[in-house]
Tab-separated table of C-alpha atoms and ligand atoms in Angstrom:
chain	number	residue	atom	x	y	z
A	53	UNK	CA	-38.576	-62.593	139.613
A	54	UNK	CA	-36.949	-59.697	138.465
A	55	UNK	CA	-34.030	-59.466	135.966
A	56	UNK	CA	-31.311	-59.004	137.896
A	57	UNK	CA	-32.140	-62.408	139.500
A	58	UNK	CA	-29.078	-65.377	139.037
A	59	UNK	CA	-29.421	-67.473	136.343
A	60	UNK	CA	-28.995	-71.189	137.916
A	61	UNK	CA	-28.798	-72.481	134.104
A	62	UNK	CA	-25.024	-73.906	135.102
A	63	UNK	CA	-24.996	-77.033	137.260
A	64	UNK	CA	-22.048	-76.093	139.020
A	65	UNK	CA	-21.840	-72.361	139.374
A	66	UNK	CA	-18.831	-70.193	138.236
A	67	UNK	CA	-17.708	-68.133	141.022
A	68	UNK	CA	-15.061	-65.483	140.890
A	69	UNK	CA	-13.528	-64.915	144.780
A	70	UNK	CA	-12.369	-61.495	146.036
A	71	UNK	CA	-9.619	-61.099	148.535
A	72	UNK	CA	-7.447	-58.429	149.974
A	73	UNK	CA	-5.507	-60.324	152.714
A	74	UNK	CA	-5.417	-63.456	154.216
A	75	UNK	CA	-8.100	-65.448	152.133
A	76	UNK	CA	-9.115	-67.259	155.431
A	77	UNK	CA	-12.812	-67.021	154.005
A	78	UNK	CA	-11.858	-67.783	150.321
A	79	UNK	CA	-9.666	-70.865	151.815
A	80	UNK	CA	-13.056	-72.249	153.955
A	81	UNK	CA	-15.019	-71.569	150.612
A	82	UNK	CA	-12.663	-73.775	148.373
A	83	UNK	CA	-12.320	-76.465	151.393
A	84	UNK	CA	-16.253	-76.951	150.908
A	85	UNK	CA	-16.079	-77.091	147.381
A	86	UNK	CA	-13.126	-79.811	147.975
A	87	UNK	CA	-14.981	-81.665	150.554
A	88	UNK	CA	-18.981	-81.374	148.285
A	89	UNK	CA	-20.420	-79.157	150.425
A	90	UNK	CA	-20.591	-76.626	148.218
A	91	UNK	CA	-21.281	-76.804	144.461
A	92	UNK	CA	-19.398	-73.866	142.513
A	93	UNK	CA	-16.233	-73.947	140.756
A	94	UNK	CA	-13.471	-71.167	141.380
A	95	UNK	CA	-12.860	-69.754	138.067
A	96	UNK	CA	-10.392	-66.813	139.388
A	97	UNK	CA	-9.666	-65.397	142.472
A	98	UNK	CA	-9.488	-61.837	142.164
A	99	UNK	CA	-6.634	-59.388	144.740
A	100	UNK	CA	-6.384	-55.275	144.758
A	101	UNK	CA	-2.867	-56.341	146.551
A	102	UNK	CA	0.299	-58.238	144.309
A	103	UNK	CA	1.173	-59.480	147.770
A	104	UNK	CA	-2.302	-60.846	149.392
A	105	UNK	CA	-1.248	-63.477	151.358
A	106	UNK	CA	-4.875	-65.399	150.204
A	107	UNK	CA	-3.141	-65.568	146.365
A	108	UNK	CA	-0.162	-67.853	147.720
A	109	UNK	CA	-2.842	-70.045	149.173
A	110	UNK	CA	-5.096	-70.164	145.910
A	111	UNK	CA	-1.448	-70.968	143.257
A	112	UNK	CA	-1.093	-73.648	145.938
A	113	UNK	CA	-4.466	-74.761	145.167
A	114	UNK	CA	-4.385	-74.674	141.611
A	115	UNK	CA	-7.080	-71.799	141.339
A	116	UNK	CA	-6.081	-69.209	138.495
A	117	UNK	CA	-5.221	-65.620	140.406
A	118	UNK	CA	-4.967	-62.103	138.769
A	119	UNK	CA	-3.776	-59.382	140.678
A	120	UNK	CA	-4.622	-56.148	139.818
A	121	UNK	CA	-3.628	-52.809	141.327
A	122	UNK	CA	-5.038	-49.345	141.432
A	123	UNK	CA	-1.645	-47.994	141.585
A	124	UNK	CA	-2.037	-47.942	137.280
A	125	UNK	CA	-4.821	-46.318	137.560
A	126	UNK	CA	-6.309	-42.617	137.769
A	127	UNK	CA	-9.206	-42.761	139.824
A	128	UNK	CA	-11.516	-45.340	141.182
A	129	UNK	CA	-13.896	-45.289	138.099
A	130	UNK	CA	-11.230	-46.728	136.079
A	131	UNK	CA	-10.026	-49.022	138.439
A	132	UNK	CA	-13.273	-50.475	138.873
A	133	UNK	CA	-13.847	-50.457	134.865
A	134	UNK	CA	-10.582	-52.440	134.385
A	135	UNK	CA	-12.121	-54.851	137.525
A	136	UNK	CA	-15.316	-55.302	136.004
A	137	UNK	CA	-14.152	-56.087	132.896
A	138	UNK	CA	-11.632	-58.791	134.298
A	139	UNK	CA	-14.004	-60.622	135.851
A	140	UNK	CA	-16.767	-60.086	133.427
A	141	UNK	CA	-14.385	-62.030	130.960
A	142	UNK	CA	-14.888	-65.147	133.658
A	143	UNK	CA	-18.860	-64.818	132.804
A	144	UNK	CA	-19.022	-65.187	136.493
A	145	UNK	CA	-22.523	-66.586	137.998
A	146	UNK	CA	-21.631	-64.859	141.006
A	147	UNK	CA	-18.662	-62.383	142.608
A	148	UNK	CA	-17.702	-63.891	146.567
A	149	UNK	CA	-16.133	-61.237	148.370
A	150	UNK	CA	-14.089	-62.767	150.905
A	151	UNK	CA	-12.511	-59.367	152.814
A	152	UNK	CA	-12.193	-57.324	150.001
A	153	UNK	CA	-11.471	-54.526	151.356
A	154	UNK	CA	-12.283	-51.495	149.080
A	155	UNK	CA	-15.520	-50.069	148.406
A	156	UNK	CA	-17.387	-50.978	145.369
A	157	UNK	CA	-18.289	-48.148	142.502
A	158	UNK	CA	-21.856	-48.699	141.325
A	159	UNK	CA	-20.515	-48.471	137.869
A	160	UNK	CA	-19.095	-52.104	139.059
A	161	UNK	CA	-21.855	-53.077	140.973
A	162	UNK	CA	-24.843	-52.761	138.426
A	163	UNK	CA	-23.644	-54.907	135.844
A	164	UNK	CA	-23.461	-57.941	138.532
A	165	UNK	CA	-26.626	-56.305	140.725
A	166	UNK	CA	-27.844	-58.986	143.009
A	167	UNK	CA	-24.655	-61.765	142.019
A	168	UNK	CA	-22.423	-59.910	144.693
A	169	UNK	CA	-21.714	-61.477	147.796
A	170	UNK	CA	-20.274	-60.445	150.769
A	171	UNK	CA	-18.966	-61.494	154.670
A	172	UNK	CA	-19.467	-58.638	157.231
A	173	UNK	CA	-18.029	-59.167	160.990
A	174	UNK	CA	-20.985	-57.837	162.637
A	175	UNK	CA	-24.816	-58.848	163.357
A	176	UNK	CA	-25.829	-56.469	160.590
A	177	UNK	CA	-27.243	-53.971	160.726
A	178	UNK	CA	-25.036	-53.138	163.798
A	179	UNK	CA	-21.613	-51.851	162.726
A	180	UNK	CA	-21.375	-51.406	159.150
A	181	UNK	CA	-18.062	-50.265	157.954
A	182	UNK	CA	-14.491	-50.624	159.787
A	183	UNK	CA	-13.416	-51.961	163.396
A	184	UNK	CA	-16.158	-53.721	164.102
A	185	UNK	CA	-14.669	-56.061	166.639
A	186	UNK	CA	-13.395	-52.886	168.613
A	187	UNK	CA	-16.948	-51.200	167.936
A	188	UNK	CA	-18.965	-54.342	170.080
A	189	UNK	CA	-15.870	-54.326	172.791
A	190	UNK	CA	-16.644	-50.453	173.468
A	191	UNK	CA	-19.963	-50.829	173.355
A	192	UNK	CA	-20.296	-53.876	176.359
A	193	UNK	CA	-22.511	-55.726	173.871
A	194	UNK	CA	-22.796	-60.000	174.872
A	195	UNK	CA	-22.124	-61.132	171.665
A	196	UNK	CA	-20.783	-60.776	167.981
A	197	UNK	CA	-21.063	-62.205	165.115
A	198	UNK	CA	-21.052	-62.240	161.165
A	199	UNK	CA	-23.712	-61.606	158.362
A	200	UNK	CA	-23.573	-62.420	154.775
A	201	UNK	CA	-25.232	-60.421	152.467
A	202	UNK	CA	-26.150	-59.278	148.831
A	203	UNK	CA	-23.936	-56.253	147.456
A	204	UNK	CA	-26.243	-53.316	147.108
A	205	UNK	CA	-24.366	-49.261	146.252
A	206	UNK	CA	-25.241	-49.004	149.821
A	207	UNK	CA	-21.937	-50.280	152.253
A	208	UNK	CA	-22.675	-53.093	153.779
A	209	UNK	CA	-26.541	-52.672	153.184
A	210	UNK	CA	-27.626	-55.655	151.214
A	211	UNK	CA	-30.393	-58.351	152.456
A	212	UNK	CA	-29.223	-60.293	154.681
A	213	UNK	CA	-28.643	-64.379	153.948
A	214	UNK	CA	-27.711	-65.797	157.393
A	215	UNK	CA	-25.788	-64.503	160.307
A	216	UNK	CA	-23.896	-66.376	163.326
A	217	UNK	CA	-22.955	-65.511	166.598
A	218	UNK	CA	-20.719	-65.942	169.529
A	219	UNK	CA	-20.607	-64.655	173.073
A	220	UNK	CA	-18.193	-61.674	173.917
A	221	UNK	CA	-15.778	-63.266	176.941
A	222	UNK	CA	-14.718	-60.706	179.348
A	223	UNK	CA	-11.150	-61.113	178.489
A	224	UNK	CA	-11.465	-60.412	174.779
A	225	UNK	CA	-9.484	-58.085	172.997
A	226	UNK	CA	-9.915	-56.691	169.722
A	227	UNK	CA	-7.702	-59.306	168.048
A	228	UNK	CA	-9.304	-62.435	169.833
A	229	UNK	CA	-12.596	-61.794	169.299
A	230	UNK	CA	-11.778	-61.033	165.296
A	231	UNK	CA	-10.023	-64.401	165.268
A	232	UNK	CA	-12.965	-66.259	166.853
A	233	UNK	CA	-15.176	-64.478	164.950
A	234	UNK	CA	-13.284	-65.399	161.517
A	235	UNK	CA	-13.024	-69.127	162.814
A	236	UNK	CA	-15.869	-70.009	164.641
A	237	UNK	CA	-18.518	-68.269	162.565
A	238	UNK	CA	-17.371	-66.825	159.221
A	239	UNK	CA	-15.535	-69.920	157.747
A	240	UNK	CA	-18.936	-72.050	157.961
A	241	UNK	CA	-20.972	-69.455	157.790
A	242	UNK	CA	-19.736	-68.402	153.922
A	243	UNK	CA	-20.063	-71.785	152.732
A	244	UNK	CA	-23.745	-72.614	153.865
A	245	UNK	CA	-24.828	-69.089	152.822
A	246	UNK	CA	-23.341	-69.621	149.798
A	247	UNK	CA	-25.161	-72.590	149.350
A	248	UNK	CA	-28.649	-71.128	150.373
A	249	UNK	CA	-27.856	-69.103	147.027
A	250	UNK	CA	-26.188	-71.018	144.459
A	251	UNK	CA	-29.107	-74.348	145.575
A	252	UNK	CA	-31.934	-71.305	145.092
A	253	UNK	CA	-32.743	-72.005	148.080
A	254	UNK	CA	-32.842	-68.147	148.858
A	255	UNK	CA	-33.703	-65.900	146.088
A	256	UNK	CA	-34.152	-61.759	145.652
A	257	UNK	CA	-36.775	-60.333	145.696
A	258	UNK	CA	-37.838	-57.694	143.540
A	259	UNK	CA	-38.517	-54.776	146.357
A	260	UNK	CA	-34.839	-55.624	147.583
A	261	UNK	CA	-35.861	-58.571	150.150
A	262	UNK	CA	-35.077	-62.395	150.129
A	263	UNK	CA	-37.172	-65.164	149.872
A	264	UNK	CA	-36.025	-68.496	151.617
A	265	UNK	CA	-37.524	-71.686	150.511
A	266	UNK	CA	-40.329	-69.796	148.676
A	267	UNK	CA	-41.232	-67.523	151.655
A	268	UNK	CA	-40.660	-63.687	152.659
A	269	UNK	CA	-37.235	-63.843	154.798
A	270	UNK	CA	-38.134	-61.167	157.470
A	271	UNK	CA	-35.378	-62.102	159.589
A	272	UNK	CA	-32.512	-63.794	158.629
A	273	UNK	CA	-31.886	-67.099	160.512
A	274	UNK	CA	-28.936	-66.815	163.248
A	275	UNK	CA	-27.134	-69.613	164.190
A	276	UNK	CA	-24.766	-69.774	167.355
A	277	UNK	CA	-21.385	-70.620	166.870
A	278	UNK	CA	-20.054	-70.892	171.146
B	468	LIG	C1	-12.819	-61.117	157.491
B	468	LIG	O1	-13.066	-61.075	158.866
B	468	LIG	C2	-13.957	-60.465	156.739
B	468	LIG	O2	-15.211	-60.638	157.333
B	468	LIG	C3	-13.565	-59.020	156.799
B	468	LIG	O3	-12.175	-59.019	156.623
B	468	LIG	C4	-11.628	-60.226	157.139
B	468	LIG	C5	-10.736	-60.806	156.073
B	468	LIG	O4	-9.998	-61.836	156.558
B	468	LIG	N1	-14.237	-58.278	155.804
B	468	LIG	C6	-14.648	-57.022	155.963
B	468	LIG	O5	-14.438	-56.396	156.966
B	468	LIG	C7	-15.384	-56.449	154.779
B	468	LIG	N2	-16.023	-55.240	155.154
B	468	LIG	P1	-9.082	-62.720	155.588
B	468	LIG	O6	-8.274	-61.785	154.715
B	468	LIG	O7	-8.240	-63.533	156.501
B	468	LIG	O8	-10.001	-63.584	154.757
């Protein structure tokens, strides 16, 4: 095991929740927790935006929100210094991003290496980055999906926990297919990755893999969501 590997000395993990918009994921995340599906507590949820729609949801919900901005600040170092050390106060046992949407400095990523979570719309490796949905329309694929992964300096490059997929209709547009994508997949998806990780049921390995259930995870399992 190496060092940067989670600690699962907590019985019910601390989890700190990144959002930029909507907080559809975040809201599926704390549903399982409400429902004991998922063991973690939500110790702060975590916006770049004042105005994140995802923060009304979580005051709503009780869950303590911070908003910060990197209007205050010069460059993205700092930013992510002032980010880092907001959470790090929460002595998070993992970070949940739940479409975050700015890219991570490693400054912020290697004091939390291998406790960063994230939710991709795409079968990973395919279409890292933006406009996925619109990336799969162009290209005629037959289906789309999501992948969570671990948060490596690399965008969107981490091992991958679980994916799920859906069949592209020939009447999608961009905005259906996100929405069924989001709805259908990424919503259960998050949780029962999540759990895979906070249960130890998958685990990091050192040369950057996953194990699941005490075996090499050459391929992570794909469920389909139609
Ligand atoms: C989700 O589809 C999530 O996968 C995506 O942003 C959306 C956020 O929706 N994240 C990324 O693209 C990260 N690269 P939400 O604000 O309604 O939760």
């Amino acid at each position: 095991m190496s060092d940067t590997t989670v600690n699962t000395a907590r019985a019910t993990p601390r989890i700190v929740v990144m959002i930029s918009g909507r907080g559809r994921n975040l809201e599926a995340i704390h549903q399982a927790i409400e429902r004991g599906e998922l063991n973690a507590e939500i110790a702060l949820v975590v916006s770049n935006k004042t105005r994140a729609p995802g923060l009304g949801y979580a005051r709503l919900a009780g869950l303590p929100t911070v908003a910060i901005t990197p209007h205050a600040f010069a460059d993205r170092e700092s930013y992510d210094a002032a980010l880092a050390r907001r959470i790090g106060a929460e002595a998070p046992d993992w970070i949940v991003l739940a479409g975050f949407m700015r890219v991570l400095s490693d400054a912020f990523i290697a004091p939390f290496a291998g406790r960063i979570v994230n939710i991709h719309p795409s079968l990973l490796p395919q279409y890292k980055g933006l406009h996925t949905h619109a990336r799969a329309l162009a290209a005629g694929d037959s289906h789309h999906g999501a992948s969570v992964h671990l948060v490596i300096p690399a965008l969107d490059e981490g091992p991958v926990v679980r994916q799920g997929r859906i069949r592209i209709n020939a009447d999608d547009t961009e905005q259906s297919l996100a929405d069924r994508v989001l709805d259908r997949i990424e919503r259960p998806l998050y949780a029962a990755a999540l759990a895979d990780l906070f249960t130890g049921r998958v685990t990091p390995a050192d040369d950057g893999g996953l194990y699941r259930d005490g075996a090499r995870q050459d391929t992570p399992p794909i469920m389909d969501y139609d």
